[in-house]
Amino acid sequence: MTRWLGVALLPRADHLRTAVRLQGEVGGDVRLRPPLHPDGNLPHVTVFQGPFKDSLVPAEALELIGTAAAENGLRGEVRLSSTGVVYQPTGWLFLALERPPLLESLQEAALAALDRHLDRASFDGSKDVSRFTADERAGYERYGYRYTGRAYAPHMTLGRAEEETALELARTAQDRVNLPKEWVFDRLSFYVMGEHGAHAETLLERPLART
């Protein structure tokens, strides 16, 4: 049976609550989907997500990823600067974050642990990739997730709206919202994907403090 799962960085509790509030502030009168909630659909930075075969054991995979990350210096808390609210085709609003080498290494560790368990037969071959960049298309074809390798784009998803609405919200966000300059993340999670790839259910968590 195919399972749609992901690995993510989760914000520290206070920053998680701030991200939930930020969704409402950026959306204003528009209810962005899916709604973020500190006890449900969690704000997160996706490391990787996709369809997996039954051969995947999430606890084993998360331990491999976390151990590799620690060996590469990702321990305790990781602080990431925000680079703004951006629009992403089609209809998405992202809080874009910096991409330090530590995060690139984290995704590489995730791909090394997860690649052989991917259910490639479940990749959506009919997906419209006409607005993907060349690197995003390459990532999607190989891994079923557009933001891999050179196309990796660390972000927290703020939600989705009608195309023109999302463009306008992204254009005006800097004038309407006091955007935190730094975000702190303190744990990894393995999660069940929900609406639009949301962090719908936490299967496992692993503090970054472990070595």
mmCIF file of C-alpha atoms in Angstrom:
data_model
loop_
_atom_site.group_PDB
_atom_site.id
_atom_site.type_symbol
_atom_site.label_atom_id
_atom_site.label_comp_id
_atom_site.label_asym_id
_atom_site.label_seq_id
_atom_site.Cartn_x
_atom_site.Cartn_y
_atom_site.Cartn_z
ATOM 1 C CA MET A 1 0.000 0.000 0.000
ATOM 2 C CA THR A 2 1.330 3.423 -0.934
ATOM 3 C CA ARG A 3 1.747 5.932 1.888
ATOM 4 C CA TRP A 4 2.133 9.650 1.272
ATOM 5 C CA LEU A 5 4.643 10.850 3.837
ATOM 6 C CA GLY A 6 7.195 13.570 4.409
ATOM 7 C CA VAL A 7 10.161 14.657 6.502
ATOM 8 C CA ALA A 8 10.219 18.210 7.849
ATOM 9 C CA LEU A 9 11.868 20.673 10.177
ATOM 10 C CA LEU A 10 9.430 21.962 12.793
ATOM 11 C CA PRO A 11 9.641 25.416 14.389
ATOM 12 C CA ARG A 12 10.235 25.874 18.085
ATOM 13 C CA ALA A 13 6.890 26.150 19.921
ATOM 14 C CA ASP A 14 6.824 29.957 20.094
ATOM 15 C CA HIS A 15 7.822 30.296 16.446
ATOM 16 C CA LEU A 16 5.228 27.703 15.474
ATOM 17 C CA ARG A 17 2.505 29.866 17.035
ATOM 18 C CA THR A 18 3.930 32.916 15.271
ATOM 19 C CA ALA A 19 3.738 31.123 11.922
ATOM 20 C CA VAL A 20 0.073 30.270 12.534
ATOM 21 C CA ARG A 21 -0.668 33.939 13.228
ATOM 22 C CA LEU A 22 1.339 34.997 10.201
ATOM 23 C CA GLN A 23 -0.890 32.965 7.877
ATOM 24 C CA GLY A 24 -3.890 34.981 9.027
ATOM 25 C CA GLU A 25 -2.045 38.284 8.768
ATOM 26 C CA VAL A 26 -0.800 37.590 5.240
ATOM 27 C CA GLY A 27 -4.212 36.352 4.086
ATOM 28 C CA GLY A 28 -6.142 39.230 5.661
ATOM 29 C CA ASP A 29 -9.742 38.828 4.543
ATOM 30 C CA VAL A 30 -8.765 35.789 2.451
ATOM 31 C CA ARG A 31 -8.781 32.409 4.192
ATOM 32 C CA LEU A 32 -5.687 30.654 2.921
ATOM 33 C CA ARG A 33 -5.891 26.881 2.508
ATOM 34 C CA PRO A 34 -5.145 24.662 4.237
ATOM 35 C CA PRO A 35 -5.432 26.435 7.604
ATOM 36 C CA LEU A 36 -2.425 26.113 9.903
ATOM 37 C CA HIS A 37 -2.961 25.087 13.519
ATOM 38 C CA PRO A 38 -0.525 24.399 16.394
ATOM 39 C CA ASP A 39 -2.300 21.143 17.264
ATOM 40 C CA GLY A 40 -3.089 19.918 13.765
ATOM 41 C CA ASN A 41 -1.787 21.112 10.433
ATOM 42 C CA LEU A 42 1.645 22.289 11.552
ATOM 43 C CA PRO A 43 3.775 25.018 9.976
ATOM 44 C CA HIS A 44 6.924 23.304 8.746
ATOM 45 C CA VAL A 45 9.831 23.302 6.333
ATOM 46 C CA THR A 46 9.572 20.278 4.087
ATOM 47 C CA VAL A 47 12.833 18.411 3.615
ATOM 48 C CA PHE A 48 11.246 15.846 1.306
ATOM 49 C CA GLN A 49 7.830 14.305 0.695
ATOM 50 C CA GLY A 50 6.263 11.767 -1.608
ATOM 51 C CA PRO A 51 4.692 8.323 -2.053
ATOM 52 C CA PHE A 52 6.395 5.429 -0.293
ATOM 53 C CA LYS A 53 6.205 1.651 -0.415
ATOM 54 C CA ASP A 54 5.618 -0.544 2.622
ATOM 55 C CA SER A 55 9.357 -1.226 2.794
ATOM 56 C CA LEU A 56 9.819 2.181 4.452
ATOM 57 C CA VAL A 57 10.128 2.080 8.249
ATOM 58 C CA PRO A 58 9.753 5.734 9.302
ATOM 59 C CA ALA A 59 11.517 5.329 12.666
ATOM 60 C CA GLU A 60 14.588 3.787 11.037
ATOM 61 C CA ALA A 61 14.647 6.367 8.253
ATOM 62 C CA LEU A 62 14.290 9.325 10.621
ATOM 63 C CA GLU A 63 17.112 7.999 12.785
ATOM 64 C CA LEU A 64 19.386 7.715 9.735
ATOM 65 C CA ILE A 65 18.491 11.219 8.603
ATOM 66 C CA GLY A 66 18.904 12.752 12.043
ATOM 67 C CA THR A 67 22.231 11.031 12.664
ATOM 68 C CA ALA A 68 23.598 12.159 9.292
ATOM 69 C CA ALA A 69 22.380 15.697 9.954
ATOM 70 C CA ALA A 70 24.120 15.781 13.354
ATOM 71 C CA GLU A 71 27.351 14.542 11.794
ATOM 72 C CA ASN A 72 27.111 17.469 9.353
ATOM 73 C CA GLY A 73 26.690 19.958 12.199
ATOM 74 C CA LEU A 74 22.901 20.254 12.399
ATOM 75 C CA ARG A 75 22.434 20.015 16.170
ATOM 76 C CA GLY A 76 20.324 21.796 18.771
ATOM 77 C CA GLU A 77 18.467 24.650 17.124
ATOM 78 C CA VAL A 78 18.819 25.865 13.564
ATOM 79 C CA ARG A 79 18.134 29.536 12.879
ATOM 80 C CA LEU A 80 16.999 30.558 9.415
ATOM 81 C CA SER A 81 16.487 34.071 8.105
ATOM 82 C CA SER A 82 13.318 34.793 6.187
ATOM 83 C CA THR A 83 13.657 36.346 2.737
ATOM 84 C CA GLY A 84 10.033 37.421 2.291
ATOM 85 C CA VAL A 85 6.566 36.270 1.329
ATOM 86 C CA VAL A 86 6.682 35.008 -2.240
ATOM 87 C CA TYR A 87 4.223 33.752 -4.821
ATOM 88 C CA GLN A 88 4.749 30.309 -6.336
ATOM 89 C CA PRO A 89 2.743 28.958 -9.295
ATOM 90 C CA THR A 90 -0.002 28.208 -9.088
ATOM 91 C CA GLY A 91 -1.720 30.143 -6.308
ATOM 92 C CA TRP A 92 0.754 29.395 -3.517
ATOM 93 C CA LEU A 93 2.101 31.776 -0.881
ATOM 94 C CA PHE A 94 5.409 30.800 0.696
ATOM 95 C CA LEU A 95 7.452 32.296 3.470
ATOM 96 C CA ALA A 96 10.813 31.924 1.762
ATOM 97 C CA LEU A 97 13.842 31.065 3.909
ATOM 98 C CA GLU A 98 17.565 31.109 3.358
ATOM 99 C CA ARG A 99 19.255 27.952 2.073
ATOM 100 C CA PRO A 100 22.475 27.331 4.014
ATOM 101 C CA PRO A 101 24.694 24.305 3.248
ATOM 102 C CA LEU A 102 23.391 22.594 6.413
ATOM 103 C CA LEU A 103 19.917 22.361 4.867
ATOM 104 C CA GLU A 104 21.278 21.092 1.579
ATOM 105 C CA SER A 105 23.104 18.362 3.503
ATOM 106 C CA LEU A 106 19.906 17.552 5.385
ATOM 107 C CA GLN A 107 17.980 16.981 2.181
ATOM 108 C CA GLU A 108 20.821 14.899 0.764
ATOM 109 C CA ALA A 109 20.672 12.713 3.886
ATOM 110 C CA ALA A 110 16.912 12.367 3.489
ATOM 111 C CA LEU A 111 17.199 11.366 -0.158
ATOM 112 C CA ALA A 112 19.896 8.812 0.671
ATOM 113 C CA ALA A 113 17.645 7.212 3.301
ATOM 114 C CA LEU A 114 14.377 7.384 1.365
ATOM 115 C CA ASP A 115 15.170 6.987 -2.338
ATOM 116 C CA ARG A 116 14.965 3.196 -2.494
ATOM 117 C CA HIS A 117 11.562 3.221 -0.761
ATOM 118 C CA LEU A 118 9.876 5.641 -3.178
ATOM 119 C CA ASP A 119 6.832 4.271 -4.986
ATOM 120 C CA ARG A 120 7.699 5.727 -8.367
ATOM 121 C CA ALA A 121 4.668 4.092 -9.980
ATOM 122 C CA SER A 122 2.558 6.563 -7.969
ATOM 123 C CA PHE A 123 4.218 9.678 -9.376
ATOM 124 C CA ASP A 124 1.629 11.798 -11.186
ATOM 125 C CA GLY A 125 2.739 11.602 -14.814
ATOM 126 C CA SER A 126 -0.145 13.831 -15.911
ATOM 127 C CA LYS A 127 0.883 16.739 -13.664
ATOM 128 C CA ASP A 128 1.246 20.050 -15.461
ATOM 129 C CA VAL A 129 4.914 20.978 -15.071
ATOM 130 C CA SER A 130 4.901 23.716 -17.713
ATOM 131 C CA ARG A 131 5.549 26.388 -15.080
ATOM 132 C CA PHE A 132 8.266 24.438 -13.290
ATOM 133 C CA THR A 133 11.856 25.509 -13.783
ATOM 134 C CA ALA A 134 14.182 23.061 -15.523
ATOM 135 C CA ASP A 135 15.645 22.049 -12.151
ATOM 136 C CA GLU A 136 12.170 21.585 -10.671
ATOM 137 C CA ARG A 137 11.143 19.363 -13.574
ATOM 138 C CA ALA A 138 14.284 17.284 -13.126
ATOM 139 C CA GLY A 139 13.583 16.893 -9.409
ATOM 140 C CA TYR A 140 9.983 15.956 -10.038
ATOM 141 C CA GLU A 141 10.863 13.364 -12.675
ATOM 142 C CA ARG A 142 13.502 11.718 -10.493
ATOM 143 C CA TYR A 143 11.957 11.999 -7.032
ATOM 144 C CA GLY A 144 8.320 13.041 -7.487
ATOM 145 C CA TYR A 145 8.980 16.275 -5.553
ATOM 146 C CA ARG A 146 9.886 19.439 -7.400
ATOM 147 C CA TYR A 147 12.028 21.053 -4.700
ATOM 148 C CA THR A 148 14.984 18.673 -4.702
ATOM 149 C CA GLY A 149 18.657 19.093 -5.468
ATOM 150 C CA ARG A 150 19.444 22.399 -7.139
ATOM 151 C CA ALA A 151 15.737 23.290 -6.959
ATOM 152 C CA TYR A 152 15.541 22.848 -3.188
ATOM 153 C CA ALA A 153 13.747 25.927 -1.862
ATOM 154 C CA PRO A 154 13.378 25.989 1.942
ATOM 155 C CA HIS A 155 10.073 27.600 2.868
ATOM 156 C CA MET A 156 7.057 27.457 5.122
ATOM 157 C CA THR A 157 3.848 27.190 3.141
ATOM 158 C CA LEU A 158 1.399 29.908 4.179
ATOM 159 C CA GLY A 159 -1.389 28.563 1.995
ATOM 160 C CA ARG A 160 -3.118 28.715 -1.332
ATOM 161 C CA ALA A 161 -5.638 31.098 -2.878
ATOM 162 C CA GLU A 162 -7.041 31.983 -6.294
ATOM 163 C CA GLU A 163 -4.238 32.874 -8.670
ATOM 164 C CA GLU A 164 -4.783 36.636 -8.925
ATOM 165 C CA THR A 165 -5.522 36.879 -5.208
ATOM 166 C CA ALA A 166 -2.294 35.080 -4.318
ATOM 167 C CA LEU A 167 -0.289 37.373 -6.592
ATOM 168 C CA GLU A 168 -1.785 40.446 -4.953
ATOM 169 C CA LEU A 169 -1.264 39.138 -1.418
ATOM 170 C CA ALA A 170 2.389 38.387 -2.145
ATOM 171 C CA ARG A 171 2.884 41.828 -3.735
ATOM 172 C CA THR A 172 1.446 43.703 -0.758
ATOM 173 C CA ALA A 173 2.623 41.497 2.124
ATOM 174 C CA GLN A 174 5.700 43.556 2.946
ATOM 175 C CA ASP A 175 3.536 46.663 3.415
ATOM 176 C CA ARG A 176 0.870 44.934 5.491
ATOM 177 C CA VAL A 177 2.745 42.458 7.684
ATOM 178 C CA ASN A 178 5.569 42.765 10.206
ATOM 179 C CA LEU A 179 7.559 39.763 9.074
ATOM 180 C CA PRO A 180 9.900 38.126 11.640
ATOM 181 C CA LYS A 181 13.473 38.187 10.382
ATOM 182 C CA GLU A 182 14.548 34.903 11.963
ATOM 183 C CA TRP A 183 12.897 31.557 12.607
ATOM 184 C CA VAL A 184 14.121 28.853 14.962
ATOM 185 C CA PHE A 185 13.642 25.124 14.321
ATOM 186 C CA ASP A 186 14.397 22.491 16.941
ATOM 187 C CA ARG A 187 13.202 19.092 15.689
ATOM 188 C CA LEU A 188 12.649 16.810 12.730
ATOM 189 C CA SER A 189 9.347 15.124 12.035
ATOM 190 C CA PHE A 190 8.029 12.310 9.893
ATOM 191 C CA TYR A 191 4.473 13.205 8.883
ATOM 192 C CA VAL A 192 1.414 12.117 6.943
ATOM 193 C CA MET A 193 0.667 14.405 4.014
ATOM 194 C CA GLY A 194 -2.757 16.046 3.952
ATOM 195 C CA GLU A 195 -4.460 18.657 1.789
ATOM 196 C CA HIS A 196 -1.959 20.228 -0.648
ATOM 197 C CA GLY A 197 0.860 18.270 0.998
ATOM 198 C CA ALA A 198 0.154 19.700 4.455
ATOM 199 C CA HIS A 199 1.750 18.372 7.663
ATOM 200 C CA ALA A 200 -1.541 16.709 8.601
ATOM 201 C CA GLU A 201 -0.387 14.137 11.176
ATOM 202 C CA THR A 202 2.892 13.695 13.021
ATOM 203 C CA LEU A 203 4.119 10.106 13.020
ATOM 204 C CA LEU A 204 7.440 10.710 14.756
ATOM 205 C CA GLU A 205 9.568 13.561 16.055
ATOM 206 C CA ARG A 206 13.314 13.687 16.673
ATOM 207 C CA PRO A 207 14.948 16.600 18.508
ATOM 208 C CA LEU A 208 17.885 18.140 16.700
ATOM 209 C CA ALA A 209 19.736 18.112 20.026
ATOM 210 C CA ARG A 210 20.370 14.367 19.753
ATOM 211 C CA THR A 211 23.721 13.158 18.474
#
